[in-house]
Amino acid sequence: MRTVDEHQRVVTALIKARPPVRVGIADALGLVLAEDVVAPLSLPGFDNSAMDGYAVMADDVASASPDSPVKLPVAEDIPAGRTDVLTLKAGTAHRIMTGAMLPSGATAVVPVEATNAATDTVEIRAAAKQAQHIRRAGEDVTAGTAVLRAGQIVTPAALGLAAALGLAELTVIPRQRVLVMSTGTELVAPGTPLAPGQIYESNAVMLAAALRDAGAEVVASVMTGDDVDSFRAALAAHTGDADLIITTGGVSAGAYEVVKDALAGGVEFVKVAMQPGMPQGCGVVDGVPIVTLPGNPVSALVSFEVFLRTPLRAAMGLPDPERPRRTAVLTEDLTSPRGKRQFRRGVLDADAGTVTSYGPPASHHLRWLASANCLLEIPEDVDALSAGSPVQVWDLA
């Protein structure tokens, strides 16, 4: 058998990063910058008011107080967005709104709350300090400064900054495009009545969600029966759009193993020393990497976690590609098959530092995986653990 570590290396080598692309900022959220973003202009781009109030010369209102206000004629009204350049004359005031361009000569803004809010002759009831409530040009960003760095994930705040700088596009590492194929003549789409011997398809839905959660793009999610020609036709219809193909089912040792039958020669099918998820395969089909996972739902999702999630995230440059791992104290006795690395569903109490296995270890018990928040990783050379033993867990929360 191939070890888990060996198969991880083989699968990781298949998954390559796509070349950087330029995308509209509306499409960049969650992607990773491929190059630094250098500010093409300063922010603010001009001196502006931080308050609704009156632009004044601070010396003109130095003596102002509630009992002895200074009265100034209001020479101009400056709403945000007014574009002509104004000059404030000594002994006058300009009514000004937040964000509006400061007139030349103004050295302070008096908040409207410290005035009578008049539009003809304003009473200034408080002295103003030099530069009070003025936002200076470039005090946030100076043109030519690198404001976002390559390798940084694009967040809503990063998009806001890019938009404020007038940038319509960003250069990013694109998402991995993945084709998901679920096989089995017994499969029926949810919402369709079941005939005897049929089951609802869940792997494609589950893996497509896992891929999106990992940051990838699902180009198609296809369900096929156990017919080689139909499988090949479905594969050919979507391969050109994908950077990676993931299949589930059809890789075991029985009859009607459609993935094995269709891909023999281009894909290496192996047994990996793990439980669940022993039958695996990987290779290249028509120039596109393919990873074939077992059909039991728990095996499929555990295999995705163990072999695919980390290299996919790494290829997209995403931070922390691996699931967080920690050591917790086991609350019960457990057994494990010697010679296989076991991944059991568990419930981690992070505050207490303890973990309890959750449900049977068999690969068809999906209910328990749906409610688990971690995987217990039990090494190949361990066949029993007693309560109180330390065990490594993968945090899925």
mmCIF file of C-alpha atoms in Angstrom:
data_model
loop_
_atom_site.group_PDB
_atom_site.id
_atom_site.type_symbol
_atom_site.label_atom_id
_atom_site.label_comp_id
_atom_site.label_asym_id
_atom_site.label_seq_id
_atom_site.Cartn_x
_atom_site.Cartn_y
_atom_site.Cartn_z
ATOM 1 C CA MET A 1 0.000 0.000 0.000
ATOM 2 C CA ARG A 2 0.992 3.599 -0.530
ATOM 3 C CA THR A 3 1.295 5.657 2.633
ATOM 4 C CA VAL A 4 -0.839 8.725 3.258
ATOM 5 C CA ASP A 5 2.242 10.940 3.086
ATOM 6 C CA GLU A 6 3.330 9.446 -0.237
ATOM 7 C CA HIS A 7 -0.098 9.957 -1.814
ATOM 8 C CA GLN A 8 -0.247 13.509 -0.495
ATOM 9 C CA ARG A 9 3.032 14.255 -2.285
ATOM 10 C CA VAL A 10 1.821 12.720 -5.547
ATOM 11 C CA VAL A 11 -1.472 14.634 -5.521
ATOM 12 C CA THR A 12 0.191 17.913 -4.489
ATOM 13 C CA ALA A 13 2.598 17.658 -7.427
ATOM 14 C CA LEU A 14 -0.366 17.557 -9.835
ATOM 15 C CA ILE A 15 -1.959 20.810 -8.683
ATOM 16 C CA LYS A 16 -0.362 23.909 -10.171
ATOM 17 C CA ALA A 17 -1.114 27.603 -9.675
ATOM 18 C CA ARG A 18 -2.690 29.415 -12.606
ATOM 19 C CA PRO A 19 -0.951 32.486 -14.058
ATOM 20 C CA PRO A 20 -2.005 35.812 -12.516
ATOM 21 C CA VAL A 21 -4.919 37.606 -14.173
ATOM 22 C CA ARG A 22 -6.455 41.052 -13.984
ATOM 23 C CA VAL A 23 -10.042 41.068 -12.777
ATOM 24 C CA GLY A 24 -12.571 43.758 -12.034
ATOM 25 C CA ILE A 25 -12.569 44.748 -8.388
ATOM 26 C CA ALA A 26 -16.110 43.392 -8.002
ATOM 27 C CA ASP A 27 -14.738 39.917 -8.788
ATOM 28 C CA ALA A 28 -11.568 40.087 -6.658
ATOM 29 C CA LEU A 29 -13.014 39.463 -3.195
ATOM 30 C CA GLY A 30 -11.365 36.508 -1.481
ATOM 31 C CA LEU A 31 -8.583 36.190 -4.058
ATOM 32 C CA VAL A 32 -4.905 36.814 -3.387
ATOM 33 C CA LEU A 33 -3.010 39.722 -4.895
ATOM 34 C CA ALA A 34 -0.315 38.665 -7.345
ATOM 35 C CA GLU A 35 1.488 42.008 -7.246
ATOM 36 C CA ASP A 36 1.781 45.073 -5.065
ATOM 37 C CA VAL A 37 -0.820 47.803 -5.478
ATOM 38 C CA VAL A 38 0.834 51.207 -5.770
ATOM 39 C CA ALA A 39 -1.336 54.250 -5.135
ATOM 40 C CA PRO A 40 -1.746 56.303 -8.323
ATOM 41 C CA LEU A 41 -2.953 59.290 -6.308
ATOM 42 C CA SER A 42 -3.022 60.596 -2.776
ATOM 43 C CA LEU A 43 -5.851 60.207 -0.292
ATOM 44 C CA PRO A 44 -7.352 62.596 0.459
ATOM 45 C CA GLY A 45 -6.661 64.140 -2.906
ATOM 46 C CA PHE A 46 -7.154 67.677 -1.540
ATOM 47 C CA ASP A 47 -7.503 69.462 1.783
ATOM 48 C CA ASN A 48 -11.087 68.980 2.925
ATOM 49 C CA SER A 49 -13.368 69.507 5.868
ATOM 50 C CA ALA A 50 -13.797 66.814 8.498
ATOM 51 C CA MET A 51 -17.005 68.423 9.795
ATOM 52 C CA ASP A 52 -20.120 70.228 8.674
ATOM 53 C CA GLY A 53 -19.406 73.807 9.685
ATOM 54 C CA TYR A 54 -17.589 76.948 8.583
ATOM 55 C CA ALA A 55 -14.174 77.398 7.031
ATOM 56 C CA VAL A 56 -12.442 80.338 8.687
ATOM 57 C CA MET A 57 -9.069 81.867 9.437
ATOM 58 C CA ALA A 58 -8.330 80.740 12.971
ATOM 59 C CA ASP A 59 -6.969 84.191 13.901
ATOM 60 C CA ASP A 60 -10.316 85.778 12.982
ATOM 61 C CA VAL A 61 -12.161 83.747 15.634
ATOM 62 C CA ALA A 62 -9.471 83.549 18.339
ATOM 63 C CA SER A 63 -11.582 85.571 20.756
ATOM 64 C CA ALA A 64 -14.906 83.820 20.104
ATOM 65 C CA SER A 65 -16.875 82.480 23.055
ATOM 66 C CA PRO A 66 -20.513 81.675 23.828
ATOM 67 C CA ASP A 67 -20.881 84.989 25.626
ATOM 68 C CA SER A 68 -18.979 86.982 23.025
ATOM 69 C CA PRO A 69 -19.415 85.386 19.577
ATOM 70 C CA VAL A 70 -17.535 86.606 16.513
ATOM 71 C CA LYS A 71 -19.813 87.533 13.629
ATOM 72 C CA LEU A 72 -18.569 86.844 10.071
ATOM 73 C CA PRO A 73 -20.327 87.256 6.721
ATOM 74 C CA VAL A 74 -20.819 83.973 4.878
ATOM 75 C CA ALA A 75 -19.237 84.554 1.487
ATOM 76 C CA GLU A 76 -19.616 81.092 -0.044
ATOM 77 C CA ASP A 77 -21.531 77.861 0.415
ATOM 78 C CA ILE A 78 -19.392 74.752 -0.287
ATOM 79 C CA PRO A 79 -21.195 71.414 -0.540
ATOM 80 C CA ALA A 80 -19.215 68.215 -1.053
ATOM 81 C CA GLY A 81 -18.515 67.839 -4.742
ATOM 82 C CA ARG A 82 -18.137 71.519 -5.598
ATOM 83 C CA THR A 83 -15.163 71.605 -7.980
ATOM 84 C CA ASP A 84 -14.214 75.264 -8.413
ATOM 85 C CA VAL A 85 -11.245 76.435 -6.370
ATOM 86 C CA LEU A 86 -12.215 79.121 -3.863
ATOM 87 C CA THR A 87 -10.211 81.561 -1.762
ATOM 88 C CA LEU A 88 -11.286 82.647 1.707
ATOM 89 C CA LYS A 89 -10.794 86.320 2.447
ATOM 90 C CA ALA A 90 -9.882 87.560 5.908
ATOM 91 C CA GLY A 91 -12.908 88.499 8.028
ATOM 92 C CA THR A 92 -15.276 86.139 6.198
ATOM 93 C CA ALA A 93 -16.439 82.545 6.508
ATOM 94 C CA HIS A 94 -17.451 79.868 4.031
ATOM 95 C CA ARG A 95 -20.164 77.433 5.022
ATOM 96 C CA ILE A 96 -18.719 73.979 4.262
ATOM 97 C CA MET A 97 -19.902 70.388 4.373
ATOM 98 C CA THR A 98 -17.979 67.273 5.419
ATOM 99 C CA GLY A 99 -15.650 66.130 2.621
ATOM 100 C CA ALA A 100 -15.894 69.397 0.691
ATOM 101 C CA MET A 101 -12.700 70.974 -0.637
ATOM 102 C CA LEU A 102 -11.251 73.545 1.735
ATOM 103 C CA PRO A 103 -10.924 77.061 0.294
ATOM 104 C CA SER A 104 -7.433 78.459 -0.049
ATOM 105 C CA GLY A 105 -6.518 80.610 2.945
ATOM 106 C CA ALA A 106 -8.740 78.758 5.453
ATOM 107 C CA THR A 107 -6.822 77.523 8.488
ATOM 108 C CA ALA A 108 -9.626 75.908 10.519
ATOM 109 C CA VAL A 109 -13.175 74.597 10.391
ATOM 110 C CA VAL A 110 -15.635 75.538 13.126
ATOM 111 C CA PRO A 111 -18.289 72.835 13.648
ATOM 112 C CA VAL A 112 -21.841 73.961 12.968
ATOM 113 C CA GLU A 113 -22.701 73.065 16.576
ATOM 114 C CA ALA A 114 -20.480 75.956 17.719
ATOM 115 C CA THR A 115 -22.403 78.478 15.620
ATOM 116 C CA ASN A 116 -25.918 79.713 14.967
ATOM 117 C CA ALA A 117 -25.893 77.864 11.602
ATOM 118 C CA ALA A 118 -26.714 81.012 9.670
ATOM 119 C CA THR A 119 -26.241 81.333 5.921
ATOM 120 C CA ASP A 120 -25.769 85.115 5.756
ATOM 121 C CA THR A 121 -23.869 86.226 8.853
ATOM 122 C CA VAL A 122 -22.689 83.442 11.116
ATOM 123 C CA GLU A 123 -22.041 83.756 14.844
ATOM 124 C CA ILE A 124 -18.915 81.839 15.816
ATOM 125 C CA ARG A 125 -19.258 80.863 19.500
ATOM 126 C CA ALA A 126 -15.960 79.036 20.045
ATOM 127 C CA ALA A 127 -12.359 79.752 19.161
ATOM 128 C CA ALA A 128 -10.683 77.434 16.677
ATOM 129 C CA LYS A 129 -7.192 76.015 16.742
ATOM 130 C CA GLN A 130 -4.975 76.076 13.679
ATOM 131 C CA ALA A 131 -5.810 73.090 11.334
ATOM 132 C CA GLN A 132 -8.841 72.167 13.446
ATOM 133 C CA HIS A 133 -11.120 69.661 11.642
ATOM 134 C CA ILE A 134 -9.087 69.801 8.437
ATOM 135 C CA ARG A 135 -8.103 66.634 6.573
ATOM 136 C CA ARG A 136 -4.853 67.313 4.769
ATOM 137 C CA ALA A 137 -4.183 66.012 1.266
ATOM 138 C CA GLY A 138 -2.179 62.780 1.392
ATOM 139 C CA GLU A 139 -2.474 62.243 5.139
ATOM 140 C CA ASP A 140 -3.966 58.778 4.542
ATOM 141 C CA VAL A 141 -2.143 57.695 1.363
ATOM 142 C CA THR A 142 0.691 59.331 -0.541
ATOM 143 C CA ALA A 143 0.801 58.779 -4.302
ATOM 144 C CA GLY A 144 3.465 56.224 -5.217
ATOM 145 C CA THR A 145 3.171 54.290 -1.960
ATOM 146 C CA ALA A 146 2.569 50.518 -2.010
ATOM 147 C CA VAL A 147 -0.700 50.253 -0.096
ATOM 148 C CA LEU A 148 -1.474 46.555 -0.665
ATOM 149 C CA ARG A 149 1.114 43.802 -0.940
ATOM 150 C CA ALA A 150 1.411 40.732 -3.157
ATOM 151 C CA GLY A 151 0.221 37.701 -1.216
ATOM 152 C CA GLN A 152 -2.418 39.697 0.638
ATOM 153 C CA ILE A 153 -5.974 38.385 0.451
ATOM 154 C CA VAL A 154 -8.480 40.821 -1.028
ATOM 155 C CA THR A 155 -10.892 41.828 1.724
ATOM 156 C CA PRO A 156 -13.841 44.241 1.600
ATOM 157 C CA ALA A 157 -11.580 46.927 3.103
ATOM 158 C CA ALA A 158 -8.931 46.287 0.439
ATOM 159 C CA LEU A 159 -11.589 46.651 -2.260
ATOM 160 C CA GLY A 160 -12.752 49.892 -0.688
ATOM 161 C CA LEU A 161 -9.204 51.231 -0.806
ATOM 162 C CA ALA A 162 -8.732 50.136 -4.423
ATOM 163 C CA ALA A 163 -11.971 51.844 -5.420
ATOM 164 C CA ALA A 164 -11.019 55.009 -3.526
ATOM 165 C CA LEU A 165 -7.782 55.070 -5.519
ATOM 166 C CA GLY A 166 -9.721 54.834 -8.767
ATOM 167 C CA LEU A 167 -8.546 51.317 -9.595
ATOM 168 C CA ALA A 168 -11.031 49.328 -11.684
ATOM 169 C CA GLU A 169 -8.965 46.121 -11.764
ATOM 170 C CA LEU A 170 -6.535 44.160 -9.601
ATOM 171 C CA THR A 171 -3.955 41.519 -10.546
ATOM 172 C CA VAL A 172 -4.727 38.356 -8.604
ATOM 173 C CA ILE A 173 -4.036 34.632 -8.460
ATOM 174 C CA PRO A 174 -7.195 33.141 -9.981
ATOM 175 C CA ARG A 175 -9.290 30.433 -8.419
ATOM 176 C CA GLN A 176 -8.645 26.799 -9.292
ATOM 177 C CA ARG A 177 -11.372 25.621 -11.671
ATOM 178 C CA VAL A 178 -12.554 22.155 -10.707
ATOM 179 C CA LEU A 179 -14.832 19.663 -12.443
ATOM 180 C CA VAL A 180 -16.651 17.318 -10.031
ATOM 181 C CA MET A 181 -17.963 13.993 -11.345
ATOM 182 C CA SER A 182 -20.001 11.565 -9.262
ATOM 183 C CA THR A 183 -20.517 8.069 -10.676
ATOM 184 C CA GLY A 184 -22.991 5.285 -10.066
ATOM 185 C CA THR A 185 -26.064 3.962 -11.848
ATOM 186 C CA GLU A 186 -27.815 3.822 -8.478
ATOM 187 C CA LEU A 187 -27.628 7.603 -8.065
ATOM 188 C CA VAL A 188 -30.659 9.872 -8.402
ATOM 189 C CA ALA A 189 -30.753 13.650 -8.121
ATOM 190 C CA PRO A 190 -32.366 14.972 -4.911
ATOM 191 C CA GLY A 191 -36.008 15.802 -5.461
ATOM 192 C CA THR A 192 -36.593 12.816 -7.746
ATOM 193 C CA PRO A 193 -38.657 9.844 -6.477
ATOM 194 C CA LEU A 194 -36.513 6.824 -5.621
ATOM 195 C CA ALA A 195 -36.993 3.436 -7.214
ATOM 196 C CA PRO A 196 -35.955 0.279 -5.336
ATOM 197 C CA GLY A 197 -32.152 0.068 -5.144
ATOM 198 C CA GLN A 198 -31.602 3.760 -5.836
ATOM 199 C CA ILE A 199 -30.044 6.384 -3.569
ATOM 200 C CA TYR A 200 -29.823 10.136 -3.704
ATOM 201 C CA GLU A 201 -26.584 11.569 -5.034
ATOM 202 C CA SER A 202 -24.720 13.473 -2.303
ATOM 203 C CA ASN A 203 -21.013 13.347 -3.142
ATOM 204 C CA ALA A 204 -21.052 15.930 -5.917
ATOM 205 C CA VAL A 205 -23.095 18.334 -3.803
ATOM 206 C CA MET A 206 -20.805 17.794 -0.826
ATOM 207 C CA LEU A 207 -17.522 18.086 -2.731
ATOM 208 C CA ALA A 208 -18.668 21.115 -4.718
ATOM 209 C CA ALA A 209 -19.445 22.829 -1.414
ATOM 210 C CA ALA A 210 -16.071 21.764 0.024
ATOM 211 C CA LEU A 211 -14.306 23.184 -3.024
ATOM 212 C CA ARG A 212 -16.080 26.525 -2.771
ATOM 213 C CA ASP A 213 -15.368 26.616 0.942
ATOM 214 C CA ALA A 214 -11.688 26.085 0.113
ATOM 215 C CA GLY A 215 -11.778 29.013 -2.318
ATOM 216 C CA ALA A 216 -11.984 27.120 -5.618
ATOM 217 C CA GLU A 217 -14.467 27.499 -8.464
ATOM 218 C CA VAL A 218 -16.669 24.572 -9.504
ATOM 219 C CA VAL A 219 -17.014 24.638 -13.297
ATOM 220 C CA ALA A 220 -19.530 21.794 -13.343
ATOM 221 C CA SER A 221 -20.948 19.126 -11.055
ATOM 222 C CA VAL A 222 -21.829 16.082 -13.123
ATOM 223 C CA MET A 223 -23.528 12.784 -12.267
ATOM 224 C CA THR A 224 -23.044 9.759 -14.540
ATOM 225 C CA GLY A 225 -23.981 6.084 -14.462
ATOM 226 C CA ASP A 226 -21.670 3.096 -14.672
ATOM 227 C CA ASP A 227 -21.330 3.249 -18.461
ATOM 228 C CA VAL A 228 -17.830 3.903 -19.789
ATOM 229 C CA ASP A 229 -18.923 5.723 -22.953
ATOM 230 C CA SER A 230 -21.296 8.007 -21.037
ATOM 231 C CA PHE A 231 -18.604 8.753 -18.471
ATOM 232 C CA ARG A 232 -16.048 9.593 -21.157
ATOM 233 C CA ALA A 233 -18.526 11.804 -22.994
ATOM 234 C CA ALA A 234 -19.355 13.754 -19.831
ATOM 235 C CA LEU A 235 -15.658 14.081 -19.050
ATOM 236 C CA ALA A 236 -14.828 15.360 -22.532
ATOM 237 C CA ALA A 237 -17.652 17.918 -22.413
ATOM 238 C CA HIS A 238 -16.129 19.740 -19.437
ATOM 239 C CA THR A 239 -12.405 18.949 -19.322
ATOM 240 C CA GLY A 240 -11.420 22.015 -21.347
ATOM 241 C CA ASP A 241 -12.819 24.338 -18.667
ATOM 242 C CA ALA A 242 -11.062 22.709 -15.713
ATOM 243 C CA ASP A 243 -7.678 22.915 -13.989
ATOM 244 C CA LEU A 244 -8.505 19.792 -11.990
ATOM 245 C CA ILE A 245 -10.980 16.929 -12.212
ATOM 246 C CA ILE A 246 -12.288 15.148 -9.125
ATOM 247 C CA THR A 247 -14.324 11.967 -9.470
ATOM 248 C CA THR A 248 -16.031 9.868 -6.815
ATOM 249 C CA GLY A 249 -16.875 6.189 -7.033
ATOM 250 C CA GLY A 250 -15.855 3.568 -9.542
ATOM 251 C CA VAL A 251 -12.327 3.012 -8.192
ATOM 252 C CA SER A 252 -12.703 -0.077 -6.025
ATOM 253 C CA ALA A 253 -11.978 -3.735 -6.793
ATOM 254 C CA GLY A 254 -15.435 -4.914 -7.856
ATOM 255 C CA ALA A 255 -17.246 -5.055 -11.187
ATOM 256 C CA TYR A 256 -18.723 -1.956 -12.848
ATOM 257 C CA GLU A 257 -15.850 0.268 -11.679
ATOM 258 C CA VAL A 258 -16.484 2.837 -14.397
ATOM 259 C CA VAL A 259 -13.699 5.274 -13.486
ATOM 260 C CA LYS A 260 -11.098 2.519 -13.489
ATOM 261 C CA ASP A 261 -12.419 1.079 -16.752
ATOM 262 C CA ALA A 262 -12.557 4.457 -18.504
ATOM 263 C CA LEU A 263 -9.240 5.868 -17.330
ATOM 264 C CA ALA A 264 -6.975 2.822 -17.228
ATOM 265 C CA GLY A 265 -3.552 3.811 -18.556
ATOM 266 C CA GLY A 266 -3.728 7.532 -17.820
ATOM 267 C CA VAL A 267 -4.501 7.228 -14.140
ATOM 268 C CA GLU A 268 -2.667 5.287 -11.455
ATOM 269 C CA PHE A 269 -5.068 3.482 -9.137
ATOM 270 C CA VAL A 270 -3.627 2.608 -5.741
ATOM 271 C CA LYS A 271 -4.520 1.536 -2.251
ATOM 272 C CA VAL A 272 -3.590 4.026 0.447
ATOM 273 C CA ALA A 273 -2.999 2.839 3.990
ATOM 274 C CA MET A 274 -5.814 4.820 5.570
ATOM 275 C CA GLN A 275 -9.321 4.397 6.930
ATOM 276 C CA PRO A 276 -11.646 5.551 5.499
ATOM 277 C CA GLY A 277 -10.545 6.158 1.901
ATOM 278 C CA MET A 278 -8.266 3.287 0.927
ATOM 279 C CA PRO A 279 -9.016 3.127 -2.868
ATOM 280 C CA GLN A 280 -7.536 6.193 -4.564
ATOM 281 C CA GLY A 281 -6.255 7.243 -7.954
ATOM 282 C CA CYS A 282 -4.614 10.184 -9.679
ATOM 283 C CA GLY A 283 -3.014 11.129 -12.953
ATOM 284 C CA VAL A 284 -3.561 13.297 -16.028
ATOM 285 C CA VAL A 285 -6.363 13.086 -18.621
ATOM 286 C CA ASP A 286 -6.090 15.175 -21.792
ATOM 287 C CA GLY A 287 -3.551 17.395 -20.042
ATOM 288 C CA VAL A 288 -5.748 17.990 -16.995
ATOM 289 C CA PRO A 289 -4.858 16.560 -13.559
ATOM 290 C CA ILE A 290 -7.423 14.153 -12.165
ATOM 291 C CA VAL A 291 -7.882 12.771 -8.665
ATOM 292 C CA THR A 292 -10.265 9.852 -8.244
ATOM 293 C CA LEU A 293 -11.837 9.442 -4.817
ATOM 294 C CA PRO A 294 -13.820 6.531 -3.364
ATOM 295 C CA GLY A 295 -17.597 6.601 -3.564
ATOM 296 C CA ASN A 296 -18.620 6.219 0.059
ATOM 297 C CA PRO A 297 -19.502 9.755 1.194
ATOM 298 C CA VAL A 298 -17.356 9.872 4.330
ATOM 299 C CA SER A 299 -14.416 8.407 2.399
ATOM 300 C CA ALA A 300 -14.876 11.024 -0.308
ATOM 301 C CA LEU A 301 -14.938 14.016 2.023
ATOM 302 C CA VAL A 302 -12.155 12.761 4.301
ATOM 303 C CA SER A 303 -10.044 12.105 1.188
ATOM 304 C CA PHE A 304 -10.692 15.658 0.021
ATOM 305 C CA GLU A 305 -9.541 16.999 3.383
ATOM 306 C CA VAL A 306 -6.442 14.801 3.507
ATOM 307 C CA PHE A 307 -5.251 15.106 -0.101
ATOM 308 C CA LEU A 308 -6.846 18.063 -1.884
ATOM 309 C CA ARG A 309 -7.829 20.978 0.300
ATOM 310 C CA THR A 310 -4.312 22.036 1.265
ATOM 311 C CA PRO A 311 -2.675 21.952 -2.205
ATOM 312 C CA LEU A 312 -5.679 23.666 -3.768
ATOM 313 C CA ARG A 313 -5.496 26.548 -1.301
ATOM 314 C CA ALA A 314 -1.724 26.708 -1.663
ATOM 315 C CA ALA A 315 -2.057 26.937 -5.461
ATOM 316 C CA MET A 316 -4.376 29.916 -5.004
ATOM 317 C CA GLY A 317 -1.924 31.575 -2.612
ATOM 318 C CA LEU A 318 -4.483 31.543 0.191
ATOM 319 C CA PRO A 319 -3.201 31.977 3.739
ATOM 320 C CA ASP A 320 -3.126 29.046 6.152
ATOM 321 C CA PRO A 321 -3.807 26.387 3.519
ATOM 322 C CA GLU A 322 -3.789 23.572 6.082
ATOM 323 C CA ARG A 323 -6.557 22.922 8.558
ATOM 324 C CA PRO A 324 -5.514 23.944 12.069
ATOM 325 C CA ARG A 325 -4.116 20.965 13.941
ATOM 326 C CA ARG A 326 -3.736 20.595 17.655
ATOM 327 C CA THR A 327 -3.220 17.973 20.309
ATOM 328 C CA ALA A 328 -6.194 17.128 22.511
ATOM 329 C CA VAL A 329 -6.778 14.641 25.314
ATOM 330 C CA LEU A 330 -8.905 11.644 24.392
ATOM 331 C CA THR A 331 -11.917 11.090 26.667
ATOM 332 C CA GLU A 332 -12.414 7.383 25.870
ATOM 333 C CA ASP A 333 -10.652 4.182 24.835
ATOM 334 C CA LEU A 334 -10.323 3.653 21.070
ATOM 335 C CA THR A 335 -9.043 0.953 18.756
ATOM 336 C CA SER A 336 -7.626 1.456 15.268
ATOM 337 C CA PRO A 337 -6.503 -0.929 12.496
ATOM 338 C CA ARG A 338 -2.721 -1.335 12.711
ATOM 339 C CA GLY A 339 -0.994 -0.477 9.473
ATOM 340 C CA LYS A 340 -3.557 2.162 8.469
ATOM 341 C CA ARG A 341 -3.807 5.800 9.444
ATOM 342 C CA GLN A 342 -7.317 6.277 10.775
ATOM 343 C CA PHE A 343 -9.305 9.486 10.511
ATOM 344 C CA ARG A 344 -12.246 9.344 12.892
ATOM 345 C CA ARG A 345 -14.992 11.879 13.306
ATOM 346 C CA GLY A 346 -14.805 13.717 16.601
ATOM 347 C CA VAL A 347 -16.122 16.477 18.801
ATOM 348 C CA LEU A 348 -13.422 18.812 20.077
ATOM 349 C CA ASP A 349 -13.912 20.869 23.237
ATOM 350 C CA ALA A 350 -11.290 23.512 22.580
ATOM 351 C CA ASP A 351 -11.719 25.155 25.977
ATOM 352 C CA ALA A 352 -11.192 21.903 27.865
ATOM 353 C CA GLY A 353 -8.608 20.596 25.417
ATOM 354 C CA THR A 354 -10.444 17.275 25.082
ATOM 355 C CA VAL A 355 -11.822 15.308 22.159
ATOM 356 C CA THR A 356 -14.390 12.516 21.905
ATOM 357 C CA SER A 357 -14.877 10.256 18.903
ATOM 358 C CA TYR A 358 -18.264 10.703 17.286
ATOM 359 C CA GLY A 359 -20.073 7.839 15.630
ATOM 360 C CA PRO A 360 -18.863 4.602 14.076
ATOM 361 C CA PRO A 361 -15.701 4.619 11.939
ATOM 362 C CA ALA A 362 -17.353 3.099 8.843
ATOM 363 C CA SER A 363 -17.314 5.178 5.677
ATOM 364 C CA HIS A 364 -21.073 5.319 5.051
ATOM 365 C CA HIS A 365 -22.014 7.037 8.334
ATOM 366 C CA LEU A 366 -22.402 10.534 6.918
ATOM 367 C CA ARG A 367 -24.707 11.731 9.676
ATOM 368 C CA TRP A 368 -21.887 11.694 12.206
ATOM 369 C CA LEU A 369 -19.496 13.610 9.964
ATOM 370 C CA ALA A 370 -22.131 16.283 9.443
ATOM 371 C CA SER A 371 -22.203 16.973 13.181
ATOM 372 C CA ALA A 372 -18.484 16.522 13.915
ATOM 373 C CA ASN A 373 -16.172 19.503 14.302
ATOM 374 C CA CYS A 374 -12.851 17.682 13.920
ATOM 375 C CA LEU A 375 -11.051 14.615 12.645
ATOM 376 C CA LEU A 376 -8.979 12.466 14.979
ATOM 377 C CA GLU A 377 -5.761 11.339 13.275
ATOM 378 C CA ILE A 378 -4.516 8.011 14.640
ATOM 379 C CA PRO A 379 -1.108 6.913 13.294
ATOM 380 C CA GLU A 380 -0.497 3.714 11.348
ATOM 381 C CA ASP A 381 1.524 2.068 14.111
ATOM 382 C CA VAL A 382 -1.146 2.565 16.796
ATOM 383 C CA ASP A 383 -3.894 -0.004 17.297
ATOM 384 C CA ALA A 384 -5.274 1.211 20.636
ATOM 385 C CA LEU A 385 -5.508 4.435 22.599
ATOM 386 C CA SER A 386 -6.688 4.731 26.166
ATOM 387 C CA ALA A 387 -8.683 7.557 27.689
ATOM 388 C CA GLY A 388 -6.343 10.371 28.705
ATOM 389 C CA SER A 389 -3.986 9.790 25.754
ATOM 390 C CA PRO A 390 -2.927 12.760 23.612
ATOM 391 C CA VAL A 391 -4.184 12.587 20.023
ATOM 392 C CA GLN A 392 -3.806 14.917 17.052
ATOM 393 C CA VAL A 393 -6.997 16.447 15.712
ATOM 394 C CA TRP A 394 -7.803 18.427 12.578
ATOM 395 C CA ASP A 395 -10.044 21.346 13.484
ATOM 396 C CA LEU A 396 -12.890 21.517 10.924
ATOM 397 C CA ALA A 397 -14.805 24.326 12.624
#
